[in-house]
Tab-separated table of C-alpha atoms in Angstrom:
chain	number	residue	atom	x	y	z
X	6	UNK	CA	-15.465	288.198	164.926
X	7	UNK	CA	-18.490	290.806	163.629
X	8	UNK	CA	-18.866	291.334	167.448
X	9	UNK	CA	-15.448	293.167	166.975
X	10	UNK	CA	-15.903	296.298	164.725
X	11	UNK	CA	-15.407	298.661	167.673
X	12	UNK	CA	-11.779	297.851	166.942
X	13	UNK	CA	-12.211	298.830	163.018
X	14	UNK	CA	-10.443	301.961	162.956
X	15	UNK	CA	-11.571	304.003	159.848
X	16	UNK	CA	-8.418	306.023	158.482
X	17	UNK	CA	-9.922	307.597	155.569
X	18	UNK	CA	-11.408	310.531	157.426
X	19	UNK	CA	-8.834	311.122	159.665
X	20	UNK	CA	-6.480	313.998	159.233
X	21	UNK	CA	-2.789	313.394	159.103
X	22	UNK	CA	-0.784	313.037	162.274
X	23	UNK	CA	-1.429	311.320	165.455
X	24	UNK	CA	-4.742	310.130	166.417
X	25	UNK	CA	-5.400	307.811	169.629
X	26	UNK	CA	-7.671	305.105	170.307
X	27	UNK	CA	-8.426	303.568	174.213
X	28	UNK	CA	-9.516	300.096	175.050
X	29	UNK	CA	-10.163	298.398	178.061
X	30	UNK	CA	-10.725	294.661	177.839
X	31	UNK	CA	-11.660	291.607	179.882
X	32	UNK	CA	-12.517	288.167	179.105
X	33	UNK	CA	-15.655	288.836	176.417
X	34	UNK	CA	-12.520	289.776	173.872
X	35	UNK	CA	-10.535	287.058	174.596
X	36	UNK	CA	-13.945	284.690	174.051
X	37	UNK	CA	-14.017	286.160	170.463
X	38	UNK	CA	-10.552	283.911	169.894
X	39	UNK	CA	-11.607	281.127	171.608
X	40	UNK	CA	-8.713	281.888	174.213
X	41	UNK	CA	-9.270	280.680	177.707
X	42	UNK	CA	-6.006	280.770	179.450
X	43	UNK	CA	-6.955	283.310	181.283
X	44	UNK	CA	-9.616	283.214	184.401
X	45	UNK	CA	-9.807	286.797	184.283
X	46	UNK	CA	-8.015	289.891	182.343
X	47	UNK	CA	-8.344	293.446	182.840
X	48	UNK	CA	-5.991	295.411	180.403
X	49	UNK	CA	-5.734	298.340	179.125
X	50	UNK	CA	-5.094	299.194	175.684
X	51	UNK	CA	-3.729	302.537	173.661
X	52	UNK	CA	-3.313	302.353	170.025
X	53	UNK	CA	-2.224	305.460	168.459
X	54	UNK	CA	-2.320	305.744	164.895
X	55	UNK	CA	-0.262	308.179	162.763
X	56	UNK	CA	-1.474	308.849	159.579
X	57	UNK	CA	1.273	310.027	156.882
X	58	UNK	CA	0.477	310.573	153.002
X	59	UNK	CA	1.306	307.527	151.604
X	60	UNK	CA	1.216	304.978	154.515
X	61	UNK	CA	-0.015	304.463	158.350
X	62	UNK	CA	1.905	303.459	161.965
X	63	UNK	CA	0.135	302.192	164.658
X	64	UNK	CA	1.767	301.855	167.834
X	65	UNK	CA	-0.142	299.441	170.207
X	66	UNK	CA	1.111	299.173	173.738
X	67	UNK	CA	-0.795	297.339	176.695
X	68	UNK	CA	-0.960	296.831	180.778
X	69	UNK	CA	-3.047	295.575	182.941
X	70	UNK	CA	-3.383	291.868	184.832
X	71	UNK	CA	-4.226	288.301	183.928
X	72	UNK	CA	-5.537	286.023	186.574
X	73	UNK	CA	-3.342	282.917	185.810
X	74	UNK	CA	-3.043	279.520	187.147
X	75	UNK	CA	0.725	279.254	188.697
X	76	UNK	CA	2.569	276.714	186.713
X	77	UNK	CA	4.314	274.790	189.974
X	78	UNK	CA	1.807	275.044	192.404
X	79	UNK	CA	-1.277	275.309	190.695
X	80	UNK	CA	-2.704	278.491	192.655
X	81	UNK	CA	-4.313	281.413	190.776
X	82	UNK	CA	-3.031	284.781	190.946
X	83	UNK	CA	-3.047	288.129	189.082
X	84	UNK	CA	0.079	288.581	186.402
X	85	UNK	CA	0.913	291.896	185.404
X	86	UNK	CA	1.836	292.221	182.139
X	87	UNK	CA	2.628	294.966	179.653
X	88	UNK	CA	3.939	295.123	176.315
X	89	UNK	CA	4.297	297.174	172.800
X	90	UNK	CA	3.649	296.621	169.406
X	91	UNK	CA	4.831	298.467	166.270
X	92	UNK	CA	2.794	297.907	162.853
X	93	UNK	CA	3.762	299.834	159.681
X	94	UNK	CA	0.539	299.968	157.726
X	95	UNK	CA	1.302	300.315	153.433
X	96	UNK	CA	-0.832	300.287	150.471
X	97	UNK	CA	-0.588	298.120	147.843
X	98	UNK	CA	-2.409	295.504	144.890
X	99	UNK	CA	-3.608	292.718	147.488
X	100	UNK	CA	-3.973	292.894	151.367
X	101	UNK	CA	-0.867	290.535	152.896
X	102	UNK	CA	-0.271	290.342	156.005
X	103	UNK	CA	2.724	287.743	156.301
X	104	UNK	CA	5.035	290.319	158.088
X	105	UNK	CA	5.354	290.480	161.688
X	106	UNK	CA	5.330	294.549	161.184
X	107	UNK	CA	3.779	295.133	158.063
X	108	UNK	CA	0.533	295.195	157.253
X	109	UNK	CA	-0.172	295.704	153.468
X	110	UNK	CA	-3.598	296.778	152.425
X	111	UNK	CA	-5.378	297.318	149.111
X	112	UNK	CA	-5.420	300.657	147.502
X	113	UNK	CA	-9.538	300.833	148.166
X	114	UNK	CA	-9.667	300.025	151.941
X	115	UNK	CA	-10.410	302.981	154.053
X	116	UNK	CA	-10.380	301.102	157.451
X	117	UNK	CA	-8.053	298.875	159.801
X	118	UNK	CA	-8.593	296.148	162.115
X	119	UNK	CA	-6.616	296.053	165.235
X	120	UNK	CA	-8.085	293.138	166.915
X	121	UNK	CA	-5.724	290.475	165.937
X	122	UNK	CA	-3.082	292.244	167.037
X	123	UNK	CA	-3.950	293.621	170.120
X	124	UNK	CA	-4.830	290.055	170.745
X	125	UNK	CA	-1.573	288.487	169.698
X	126	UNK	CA	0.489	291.256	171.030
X	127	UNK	CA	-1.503	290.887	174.818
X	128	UNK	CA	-0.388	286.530	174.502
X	129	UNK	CA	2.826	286.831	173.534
X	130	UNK	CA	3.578	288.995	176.592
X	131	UNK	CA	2.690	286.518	178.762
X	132	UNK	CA	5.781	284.456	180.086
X	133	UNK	CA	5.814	280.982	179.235
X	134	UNK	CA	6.488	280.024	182.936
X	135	UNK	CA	4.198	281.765	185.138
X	136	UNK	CA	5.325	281.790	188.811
X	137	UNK	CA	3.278	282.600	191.805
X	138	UNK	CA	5.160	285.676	193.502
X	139	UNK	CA	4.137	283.750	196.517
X	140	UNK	CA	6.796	280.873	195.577
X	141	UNK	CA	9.248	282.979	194.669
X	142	UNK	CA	9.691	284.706	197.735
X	143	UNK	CA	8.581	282.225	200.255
X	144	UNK	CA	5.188	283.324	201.647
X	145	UNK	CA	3.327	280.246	200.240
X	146	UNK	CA	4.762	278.445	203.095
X	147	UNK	CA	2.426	275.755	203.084
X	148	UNK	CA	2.375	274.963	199.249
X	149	UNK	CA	6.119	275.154	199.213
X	150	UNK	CA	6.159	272.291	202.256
X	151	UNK	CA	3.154	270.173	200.157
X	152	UNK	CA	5.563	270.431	197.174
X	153	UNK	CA	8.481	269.259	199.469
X	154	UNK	CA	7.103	266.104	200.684
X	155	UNK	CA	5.466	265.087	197.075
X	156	UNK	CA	8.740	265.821	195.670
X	157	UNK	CA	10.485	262.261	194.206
X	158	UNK	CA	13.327	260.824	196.816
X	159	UNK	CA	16.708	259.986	196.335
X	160	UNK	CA	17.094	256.118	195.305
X	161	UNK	CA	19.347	255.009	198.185
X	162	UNK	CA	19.391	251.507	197.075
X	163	UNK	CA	21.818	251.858	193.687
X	164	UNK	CA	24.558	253.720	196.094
X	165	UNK	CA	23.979	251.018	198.645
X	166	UNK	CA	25.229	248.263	196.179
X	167	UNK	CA	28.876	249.133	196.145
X	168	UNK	CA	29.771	245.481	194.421
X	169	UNK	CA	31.418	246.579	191.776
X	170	UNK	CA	33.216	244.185	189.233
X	171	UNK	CA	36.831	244.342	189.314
X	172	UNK	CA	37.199	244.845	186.053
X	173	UNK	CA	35.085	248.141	185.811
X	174	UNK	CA	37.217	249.405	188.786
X	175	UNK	CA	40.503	248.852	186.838
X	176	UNK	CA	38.569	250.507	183.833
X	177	UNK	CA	38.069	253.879	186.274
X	178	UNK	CA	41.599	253.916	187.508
X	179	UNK	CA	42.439	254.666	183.342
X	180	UNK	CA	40.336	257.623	183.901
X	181	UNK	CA	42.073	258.771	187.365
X	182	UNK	CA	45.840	258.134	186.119
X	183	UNK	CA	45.515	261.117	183.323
């Protein structure tokens, strides 16, 4: 984490109103999380801080790609993602930050990190279920066929064995005669 203080962003000198700050990040900030889902990440990051008198808000949007394993067919490919995060940023007795969107820091402190939540914000706008484009509109043609063939068969035998004991079949008429 001390490889990180380019994303300490000192407020104290700043005057008030909006101030931004750029990122662009690949997989050395992702290593600093121990986070290797990803093969590869370019993403761009904007985090623009708006300094008020008595508190802070720091909007933090993203885009860029993730090259991701595809979760059916096992191929890599690049995932776009984007996504936006708001953080209201107050001052108070003891630094808490149990809030999704509030960050409370000690009256003393005269910088913020954003690291942790550029991180968290870039994860959590990655689907769960992450589908090659490829299968979803057909042009992985032979993957789709190798997923065809492996795919489990119908059991042919149970609907083959029509003996049935009476007694169940007089049991399924009650069901028929309502």
């Amino acid at each position: 984490m001390n490889n990180l203080k380019e994303y300490l962003i000192p407020f104290i000198g700043l005057k008030i109103g909006k101030h931004q700050f750029d990122y662009q990040l690949d997989n050395t900030f992702f290593a600093h999380f121990d986070y290797d889902e990803f093969n590869d990440a370019s993403i761009k990051v904007s985090v623009v801080l708006e300094k008020k008198s008595t508190m802070l808000t720091l909007e933090i949007k993203h885009k860029g790609t993730v090259n991701v394993p595809c979760d059916v067919s096992g191929e890599e490919f690049d995932l776009a993602i984007k996504g936006k995060l708001n953080l209201i940023v107050k001052f108070g007795d003891t630094y808490n930050d149990e809030h999704e969107e509030l960050l409370i820091l000690p009256h003393g402190e005269f910088q913020v990190n954003v690291a942790q939540y550029i991180y968290e914000s870039i994860v959590l706008s990655v689907p769960l279920r992450r589908i090659h484009p490829g299968i979803k509109d057909g042009s992985l043609t032979d993957v789709i066929k190798k997923l065809e063939a492996l795919a489990p068969k119908e059991n042919k035998t149970i609907e083959q064995n029509n003996d049935i004991d009476p007694r169940w079949e007089n049991l399924k008429k009650l069901l028929t005669d309502k």
